[in-house]
Short mmCIF file of C-alpha atoms in Angstrom, two decimals:
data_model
loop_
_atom_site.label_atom_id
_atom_site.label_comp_id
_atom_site.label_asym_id
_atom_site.label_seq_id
_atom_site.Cartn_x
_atom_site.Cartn_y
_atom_site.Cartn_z
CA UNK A 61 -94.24 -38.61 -48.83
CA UNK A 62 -97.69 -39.77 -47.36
CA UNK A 63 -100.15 -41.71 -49.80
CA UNK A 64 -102.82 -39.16 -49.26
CA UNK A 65 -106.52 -40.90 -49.26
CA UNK A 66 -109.24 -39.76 -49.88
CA UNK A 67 -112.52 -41.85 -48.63
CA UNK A 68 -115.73 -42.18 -50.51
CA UNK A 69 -118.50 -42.89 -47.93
CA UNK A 70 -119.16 -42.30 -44.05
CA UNK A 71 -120.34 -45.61 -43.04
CA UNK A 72 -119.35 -48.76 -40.79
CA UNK A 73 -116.53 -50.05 -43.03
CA UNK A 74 -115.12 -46.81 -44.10
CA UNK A 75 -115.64 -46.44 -40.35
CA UNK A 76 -112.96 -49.90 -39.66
CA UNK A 77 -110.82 -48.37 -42.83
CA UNK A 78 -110.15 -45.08 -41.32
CA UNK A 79 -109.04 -46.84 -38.00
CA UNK A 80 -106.77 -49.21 -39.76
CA UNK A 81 -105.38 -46.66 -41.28
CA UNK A 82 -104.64 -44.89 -38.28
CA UNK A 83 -102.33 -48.10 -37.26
CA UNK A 84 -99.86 -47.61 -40.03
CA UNK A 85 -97.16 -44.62 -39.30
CA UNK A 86 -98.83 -41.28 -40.32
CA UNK A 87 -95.95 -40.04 -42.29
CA UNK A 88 -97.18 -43.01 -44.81
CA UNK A 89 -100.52 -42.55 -44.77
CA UNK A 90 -102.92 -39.86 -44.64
CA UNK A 91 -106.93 -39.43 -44.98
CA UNK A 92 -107.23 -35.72 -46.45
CA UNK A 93 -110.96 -36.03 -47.63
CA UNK A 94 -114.04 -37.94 -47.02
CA UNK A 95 -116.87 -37.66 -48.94
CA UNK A 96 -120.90 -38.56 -48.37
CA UNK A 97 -123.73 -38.30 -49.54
CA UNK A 98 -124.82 -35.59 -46.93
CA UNK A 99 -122.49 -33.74 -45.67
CA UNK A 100 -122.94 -33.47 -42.24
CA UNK A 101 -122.17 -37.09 -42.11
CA UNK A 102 -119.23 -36.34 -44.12
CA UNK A 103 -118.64 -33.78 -40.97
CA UNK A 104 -119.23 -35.76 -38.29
CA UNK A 105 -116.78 -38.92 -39.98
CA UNK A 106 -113.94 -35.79 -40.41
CA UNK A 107 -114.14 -34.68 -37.01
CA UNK A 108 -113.83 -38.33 -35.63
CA UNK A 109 -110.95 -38.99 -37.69
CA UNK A 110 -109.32 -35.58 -37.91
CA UNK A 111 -109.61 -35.13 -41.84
CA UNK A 112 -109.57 -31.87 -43.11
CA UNK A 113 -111.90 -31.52 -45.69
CA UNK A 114 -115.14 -33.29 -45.77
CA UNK A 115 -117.61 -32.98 -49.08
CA UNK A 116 -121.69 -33.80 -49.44
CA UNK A 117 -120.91 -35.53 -52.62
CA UNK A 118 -118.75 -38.02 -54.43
CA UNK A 119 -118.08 -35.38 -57.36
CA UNK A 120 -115.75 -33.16 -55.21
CA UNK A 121 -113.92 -35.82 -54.19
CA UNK A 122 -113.51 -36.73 -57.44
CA UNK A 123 -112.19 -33.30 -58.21
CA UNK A 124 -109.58 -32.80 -55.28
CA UNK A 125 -106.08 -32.67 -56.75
CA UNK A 126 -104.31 -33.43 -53.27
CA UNK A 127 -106.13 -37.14 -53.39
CA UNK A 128 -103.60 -39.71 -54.21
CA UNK A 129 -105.83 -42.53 -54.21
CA UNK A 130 -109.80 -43.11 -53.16
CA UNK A 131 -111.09 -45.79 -51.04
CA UNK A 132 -114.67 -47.05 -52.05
CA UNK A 133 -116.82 -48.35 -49.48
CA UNK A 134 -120.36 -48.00 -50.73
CA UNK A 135 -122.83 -50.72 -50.91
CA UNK A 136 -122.53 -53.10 -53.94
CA UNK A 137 -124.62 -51.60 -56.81
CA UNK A 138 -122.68 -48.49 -56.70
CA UNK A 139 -118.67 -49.79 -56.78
CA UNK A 140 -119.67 -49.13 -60.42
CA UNK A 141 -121.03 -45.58 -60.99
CA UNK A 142 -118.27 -44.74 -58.61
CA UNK A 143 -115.17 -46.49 -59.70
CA UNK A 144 -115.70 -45.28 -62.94
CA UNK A 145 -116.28 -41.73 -62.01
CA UNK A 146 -113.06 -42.04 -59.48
CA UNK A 147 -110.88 -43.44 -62.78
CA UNK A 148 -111.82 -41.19 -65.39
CA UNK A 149 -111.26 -38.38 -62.84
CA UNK A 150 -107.54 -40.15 -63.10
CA UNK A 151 -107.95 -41.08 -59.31
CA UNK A 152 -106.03 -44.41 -58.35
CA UNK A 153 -109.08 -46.86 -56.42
CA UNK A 154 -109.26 -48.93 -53.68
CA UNK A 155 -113.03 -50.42 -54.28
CA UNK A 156 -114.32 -53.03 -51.58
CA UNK A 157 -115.31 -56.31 -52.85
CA UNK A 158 -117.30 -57.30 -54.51
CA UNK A 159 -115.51 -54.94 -57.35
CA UNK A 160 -118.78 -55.18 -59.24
CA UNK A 161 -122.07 -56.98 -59.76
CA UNK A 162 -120.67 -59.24 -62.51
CA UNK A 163 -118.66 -60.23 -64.92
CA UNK A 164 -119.28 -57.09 -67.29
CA UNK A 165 -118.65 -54.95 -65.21
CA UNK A 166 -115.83 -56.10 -63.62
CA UNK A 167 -114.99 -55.29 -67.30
CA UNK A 168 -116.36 -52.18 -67.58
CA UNK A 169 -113.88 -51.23 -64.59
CA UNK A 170 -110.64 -52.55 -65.57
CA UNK A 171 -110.91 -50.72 -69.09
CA UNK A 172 -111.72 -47.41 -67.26
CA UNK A 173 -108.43 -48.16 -65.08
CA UNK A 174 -106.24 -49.02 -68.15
CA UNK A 175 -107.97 -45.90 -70.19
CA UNK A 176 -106.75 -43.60 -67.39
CA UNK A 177 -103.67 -45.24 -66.28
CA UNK A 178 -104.42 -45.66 -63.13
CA UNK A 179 -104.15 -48.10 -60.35
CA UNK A 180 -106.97 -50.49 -59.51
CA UNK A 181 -107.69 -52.96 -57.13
CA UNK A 182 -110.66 -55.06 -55.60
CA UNK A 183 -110.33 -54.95 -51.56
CA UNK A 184 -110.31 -58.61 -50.69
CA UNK A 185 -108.15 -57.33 -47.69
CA UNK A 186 -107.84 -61.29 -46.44
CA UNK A 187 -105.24 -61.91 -49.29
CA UNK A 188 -102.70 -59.50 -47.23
CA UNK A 189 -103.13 -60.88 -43.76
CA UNK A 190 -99.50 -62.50 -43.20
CA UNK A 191 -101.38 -65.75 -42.48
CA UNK A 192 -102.79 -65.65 -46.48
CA UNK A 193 -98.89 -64.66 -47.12
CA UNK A 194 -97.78 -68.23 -44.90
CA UNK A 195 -100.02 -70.29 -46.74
CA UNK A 196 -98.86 -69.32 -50.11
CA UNK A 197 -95.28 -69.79 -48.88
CA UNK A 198 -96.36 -73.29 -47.30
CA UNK A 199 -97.85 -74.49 -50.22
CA UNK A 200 -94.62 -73.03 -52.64
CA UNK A 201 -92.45 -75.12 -50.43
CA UNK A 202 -94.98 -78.03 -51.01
CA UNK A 203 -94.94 -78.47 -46.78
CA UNK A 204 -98.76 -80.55 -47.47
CA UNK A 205 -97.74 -82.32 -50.87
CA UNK A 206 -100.09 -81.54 -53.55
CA UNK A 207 -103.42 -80.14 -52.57
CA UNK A 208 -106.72 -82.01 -53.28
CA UNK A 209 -109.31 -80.74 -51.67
CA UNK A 210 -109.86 -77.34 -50.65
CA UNK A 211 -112.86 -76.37 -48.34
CA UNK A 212 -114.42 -72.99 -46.88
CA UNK A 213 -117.29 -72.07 -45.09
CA UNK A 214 -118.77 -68.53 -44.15
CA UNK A 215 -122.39 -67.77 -42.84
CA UNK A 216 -123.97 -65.60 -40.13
CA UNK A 217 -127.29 -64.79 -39.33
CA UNK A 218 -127.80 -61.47 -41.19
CA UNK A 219 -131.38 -61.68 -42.55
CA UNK A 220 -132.13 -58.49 -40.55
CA UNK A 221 -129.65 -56.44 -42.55
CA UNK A 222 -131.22 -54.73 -45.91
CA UNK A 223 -128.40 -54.57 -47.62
CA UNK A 224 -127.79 -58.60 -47.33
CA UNK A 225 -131.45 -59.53 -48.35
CA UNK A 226 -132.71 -57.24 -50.98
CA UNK A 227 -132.88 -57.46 -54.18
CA UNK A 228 -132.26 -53.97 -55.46
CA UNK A 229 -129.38 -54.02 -52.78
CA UNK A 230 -127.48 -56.63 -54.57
CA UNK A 231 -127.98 -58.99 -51.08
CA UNK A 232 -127.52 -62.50 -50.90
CA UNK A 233 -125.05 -64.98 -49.62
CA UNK A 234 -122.64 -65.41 -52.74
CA UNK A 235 -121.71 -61.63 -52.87
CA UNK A 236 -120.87 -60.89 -49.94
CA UNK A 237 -120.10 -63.90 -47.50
CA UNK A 238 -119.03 -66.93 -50.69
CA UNK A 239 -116.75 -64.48 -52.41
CA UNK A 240 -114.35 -65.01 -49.27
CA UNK A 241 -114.34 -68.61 -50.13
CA UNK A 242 -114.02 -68.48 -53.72
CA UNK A 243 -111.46 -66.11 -53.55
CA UNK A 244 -109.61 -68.42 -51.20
CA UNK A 245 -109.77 -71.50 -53.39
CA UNK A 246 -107.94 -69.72 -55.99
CA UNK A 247 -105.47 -68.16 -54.13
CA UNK A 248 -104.47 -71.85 -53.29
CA UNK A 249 -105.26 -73.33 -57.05
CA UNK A 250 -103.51 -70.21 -58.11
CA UNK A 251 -105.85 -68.41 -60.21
CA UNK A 252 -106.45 -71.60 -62.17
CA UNK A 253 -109.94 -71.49 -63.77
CA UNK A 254 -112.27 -74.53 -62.88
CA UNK A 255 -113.22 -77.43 -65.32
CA UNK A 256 -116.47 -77.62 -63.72
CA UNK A 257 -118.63 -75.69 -61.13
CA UNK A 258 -121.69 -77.28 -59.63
CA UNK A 259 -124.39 -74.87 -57.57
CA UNK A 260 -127.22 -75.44 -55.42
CA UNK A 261 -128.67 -73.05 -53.24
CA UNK A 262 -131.38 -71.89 -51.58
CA UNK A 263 -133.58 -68.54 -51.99
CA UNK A 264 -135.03 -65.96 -50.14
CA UNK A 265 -138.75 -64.52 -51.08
CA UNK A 266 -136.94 -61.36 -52.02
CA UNK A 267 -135.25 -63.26 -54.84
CA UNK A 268 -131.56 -63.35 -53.11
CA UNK A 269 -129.60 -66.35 -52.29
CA UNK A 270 -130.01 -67.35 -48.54
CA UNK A 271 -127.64 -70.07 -48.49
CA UNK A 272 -125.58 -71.57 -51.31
CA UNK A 273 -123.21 -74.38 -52.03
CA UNK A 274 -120.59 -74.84 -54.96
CA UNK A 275 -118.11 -77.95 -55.74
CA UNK A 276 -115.40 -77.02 -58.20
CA UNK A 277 -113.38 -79.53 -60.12
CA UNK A 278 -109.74 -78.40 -61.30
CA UNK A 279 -107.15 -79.85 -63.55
CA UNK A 280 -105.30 -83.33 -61.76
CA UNK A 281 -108.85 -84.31 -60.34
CA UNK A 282 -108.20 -81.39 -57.34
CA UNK A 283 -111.36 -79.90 -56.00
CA UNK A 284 -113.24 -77.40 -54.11
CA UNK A 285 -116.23 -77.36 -52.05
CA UNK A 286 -117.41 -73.55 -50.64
CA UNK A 287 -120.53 -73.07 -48.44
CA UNK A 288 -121.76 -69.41 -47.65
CA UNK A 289 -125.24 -68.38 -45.57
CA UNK A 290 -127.30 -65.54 -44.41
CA UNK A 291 -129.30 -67.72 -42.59
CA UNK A 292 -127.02 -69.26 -40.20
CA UNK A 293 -123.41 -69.50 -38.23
CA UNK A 294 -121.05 -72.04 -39.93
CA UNK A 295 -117.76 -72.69 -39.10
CA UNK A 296 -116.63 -70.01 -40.99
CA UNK A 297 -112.78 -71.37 -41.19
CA UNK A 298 -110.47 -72.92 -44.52
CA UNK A 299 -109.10 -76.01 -44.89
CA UNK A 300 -106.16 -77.45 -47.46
CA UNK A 301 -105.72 -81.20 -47.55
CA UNK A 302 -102.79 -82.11 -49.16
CA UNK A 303 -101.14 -85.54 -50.27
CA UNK A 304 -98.77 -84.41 -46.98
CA UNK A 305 -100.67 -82.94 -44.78
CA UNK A 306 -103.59 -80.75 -44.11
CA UNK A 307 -103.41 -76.70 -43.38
CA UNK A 308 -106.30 -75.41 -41.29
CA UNK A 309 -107.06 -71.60 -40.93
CA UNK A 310 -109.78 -71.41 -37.72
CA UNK A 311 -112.46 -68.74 -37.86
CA UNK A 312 -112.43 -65.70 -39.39
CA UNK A 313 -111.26 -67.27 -41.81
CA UNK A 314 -112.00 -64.09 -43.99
CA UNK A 315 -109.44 -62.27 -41.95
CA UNK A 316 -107.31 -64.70 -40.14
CA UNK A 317 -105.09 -64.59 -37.53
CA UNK A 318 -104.16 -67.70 -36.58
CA UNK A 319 -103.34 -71.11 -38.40
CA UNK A 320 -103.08 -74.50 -37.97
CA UNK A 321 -100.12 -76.78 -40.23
CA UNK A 322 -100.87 -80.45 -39.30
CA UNK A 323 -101.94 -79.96 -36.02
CA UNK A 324 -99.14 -76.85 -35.31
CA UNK A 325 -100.99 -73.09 -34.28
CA UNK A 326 -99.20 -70.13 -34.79
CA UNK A 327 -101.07 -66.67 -34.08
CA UNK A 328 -100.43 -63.66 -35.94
CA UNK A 329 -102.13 -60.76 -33.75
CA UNK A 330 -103.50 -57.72 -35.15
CA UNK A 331 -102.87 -54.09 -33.45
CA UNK A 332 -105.30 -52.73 -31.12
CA UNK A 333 -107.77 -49.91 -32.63
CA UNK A 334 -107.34 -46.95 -31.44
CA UNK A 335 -111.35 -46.37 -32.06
CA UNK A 336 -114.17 -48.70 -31.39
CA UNK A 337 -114.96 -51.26 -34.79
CA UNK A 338 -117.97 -52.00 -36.38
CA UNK A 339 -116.31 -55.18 -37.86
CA UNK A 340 -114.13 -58.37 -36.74
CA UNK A 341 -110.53 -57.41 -36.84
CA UNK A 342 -111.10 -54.72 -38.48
CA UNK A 343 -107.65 -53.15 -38.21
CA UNK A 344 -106.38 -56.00 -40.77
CA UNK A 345 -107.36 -53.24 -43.57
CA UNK A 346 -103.74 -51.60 -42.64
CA UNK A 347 -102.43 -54.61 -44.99
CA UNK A 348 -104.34 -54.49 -47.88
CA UNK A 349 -104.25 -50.08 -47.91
CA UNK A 350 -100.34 -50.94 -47.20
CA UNK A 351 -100.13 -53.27 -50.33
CA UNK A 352 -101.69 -50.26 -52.29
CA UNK A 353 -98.99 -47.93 -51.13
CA UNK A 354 -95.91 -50.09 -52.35
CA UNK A 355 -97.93 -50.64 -55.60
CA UNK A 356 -98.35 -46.60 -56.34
CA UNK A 357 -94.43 -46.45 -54.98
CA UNK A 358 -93.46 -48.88 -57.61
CA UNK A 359 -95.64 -47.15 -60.25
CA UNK A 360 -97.51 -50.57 -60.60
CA UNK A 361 -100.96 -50.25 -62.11
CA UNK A 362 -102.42 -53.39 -60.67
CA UNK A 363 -101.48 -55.63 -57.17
CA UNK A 364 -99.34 -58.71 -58.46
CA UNK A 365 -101.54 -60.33 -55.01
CA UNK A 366 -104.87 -59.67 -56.25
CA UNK A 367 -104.45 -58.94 -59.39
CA UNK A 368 -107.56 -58.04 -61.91
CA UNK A 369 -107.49 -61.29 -64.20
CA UNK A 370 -108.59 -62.34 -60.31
CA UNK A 371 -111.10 -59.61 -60.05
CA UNK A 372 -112.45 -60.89 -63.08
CA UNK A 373 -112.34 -64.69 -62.80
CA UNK A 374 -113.66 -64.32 -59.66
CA UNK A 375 -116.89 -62.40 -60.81
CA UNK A 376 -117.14 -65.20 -63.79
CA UNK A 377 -117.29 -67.84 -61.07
CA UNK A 378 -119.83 -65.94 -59.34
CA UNK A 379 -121.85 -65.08 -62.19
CA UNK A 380 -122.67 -68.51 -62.96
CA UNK A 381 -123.04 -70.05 -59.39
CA UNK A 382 -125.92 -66.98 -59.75
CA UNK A 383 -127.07 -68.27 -62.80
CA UNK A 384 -127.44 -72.09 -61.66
CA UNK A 385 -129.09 -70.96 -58.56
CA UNK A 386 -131.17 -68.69 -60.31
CA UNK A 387 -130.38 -65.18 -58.36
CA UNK A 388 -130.26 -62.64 -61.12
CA UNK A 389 -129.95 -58.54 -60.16
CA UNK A 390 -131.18 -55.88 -62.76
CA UNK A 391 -127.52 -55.63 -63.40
CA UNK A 392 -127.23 -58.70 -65.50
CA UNK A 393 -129.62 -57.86 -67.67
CA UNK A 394 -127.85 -54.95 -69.46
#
């Protein structure tokens, strides 16, 4: 049987998730609703993608019994409101990242997913690419010796865009560029938690962090250094030194398709859309709404690859690289 989805929002990167989806075999997956906010853009997104029912709000979709599992790709400030309405409607959810503001509610959602029994997971799709798979398997075979340093960089220009520089929006660097490279260093420190975090950044008139830097010191003197921007192109790739070795993933290093292992490439190419993308390799969704499949075949309530103890370390990290920096949303004041 197909995992039937159901998508919550019309725009851009429910856009690049309905055309990933469309790479995977159709007898495994299948869109049967979309749902926005009007609902001729709910239209319009159904007849592009051939979905048979399209709704004007999020309610409905909450309320269709054929919907296996919902796909959230609002803006930030709602993955809230929405997850929660999704998993106490007993929906399984796929909710892009960030899976919440902060902290609490990370919380908030987890005990809404545990409450209902049903699967959750934050959509930090780069953890499925099979380069993130290599370079957990290269580091479990210790091919760089022990890792001391791990660095990342991510930053475009994208000062222009609301959503990345208001306030009210939930903009800012951290959120939605840094969380790639936070995410990454524990993937490679293994969900350890930090003994330290150090955070400078710099701030936008609208209160939002433009550009920010954090160092992070683990257990056995290893560290982390992360650098994220709305202001500017960086590099935007991931490096591992090891004691052996070094492991190099070029940009995007947010979803990757090549990698370097002491001076080696290998390229892992995605499939070609079969309709025009708003974002960079967008069709690299198929492995994260793949991972979600296996985990609702194995009657799994949470991804053993991102699980939420992530989720929530994750938004803990965040939380206080906000706080040092000084970037605080409405949201942390509850």
């Amino acid at each position: 049987m197909a995992t039937k989805w159901g998508i919550c929002t019309a725009g851009k990167i429910s856009n690049d998730f309905a055309v990933a989806l469309k790479s995977l075999p159709p007898e495994e997956h299948e869109v049967v609703a979309v749902a926005a906010r009007k609902l001729e853009d709910a239209q319009e997104f159904a007849k592009k993608f051939n979905i048979p029912q399209a709704y004007g709000s999020y309610e409905e979709l909450a309320r269709d019994p054929q919907i296996d599992v919902v796909y959230v790709g609002s803006i930030h400030p709602y993955h809230l409101p929405l997850g929660e309405m999704f998993l106490n409607s007993r929906k399984n959810v796929l909710c892009e990242k960030p899976l919440a503001i902060n902290a609490r509610e990370v919380q908030c959602l987890t005990a809404a997913a545990k409450k209902n029994d049903v699967f959750l997971m934050e959509a930090v799709w780069t953890r499925f690419f099979p380069v993130s798979w290599e370079v957990s398997r290269l580091l479990t075979q210790g091919e760089v010796g022990e890792v001391k340093i791990v660095e990342s960089r991510f930053g475009f220009n994208l000062k222009h865009i609301p959503r990345s520089v208001e306030k009210e929006l939930c903009g800012g660097a951290l959120l939605d560029l840094g969380i790639y490279c936070l995410q990454f260093v524990l993937m490679v420190y293994q969900a350890e938690r930090p003994e330290s975090l150090q955070a400078t950044g710099v701030c936008l008139d609208t209160g939002v962090d433009e550009t920010m830097m954090i160092t992070l010191k683990f257990s056995r003197n290893r560290l982390a250094v992360i650098t994220c921007s709305i202001a500017m192109e960086l590099p935007n790739d991931a490096l591992i030194f090891g004691t052996k070795g070094t492991i190099k993933i070029p940009s995007h290093m947010w979803c990757p398709t090549s990698l370097v292992v002491n001076g080696k490439e290998a390229h892992y190419p995605l499939p070609e859309p079969c309709l025009p993308l708003n974002f960079a390799h967008g069709t690299g969704m198929r492995y994260e709404a793949e991972e979600v499949r296996q985990c609702l075949l194995k009657g799994l309530r949470e991804s053993s690859r991102m699980p939420l103890a992530d989720s929530f370390l994750l938004a803990e990290l965040m939380d206080e690289a906000r706080r040092q920096v000084g970037v605080v949303y409405s949201q942390d004041a509850i």
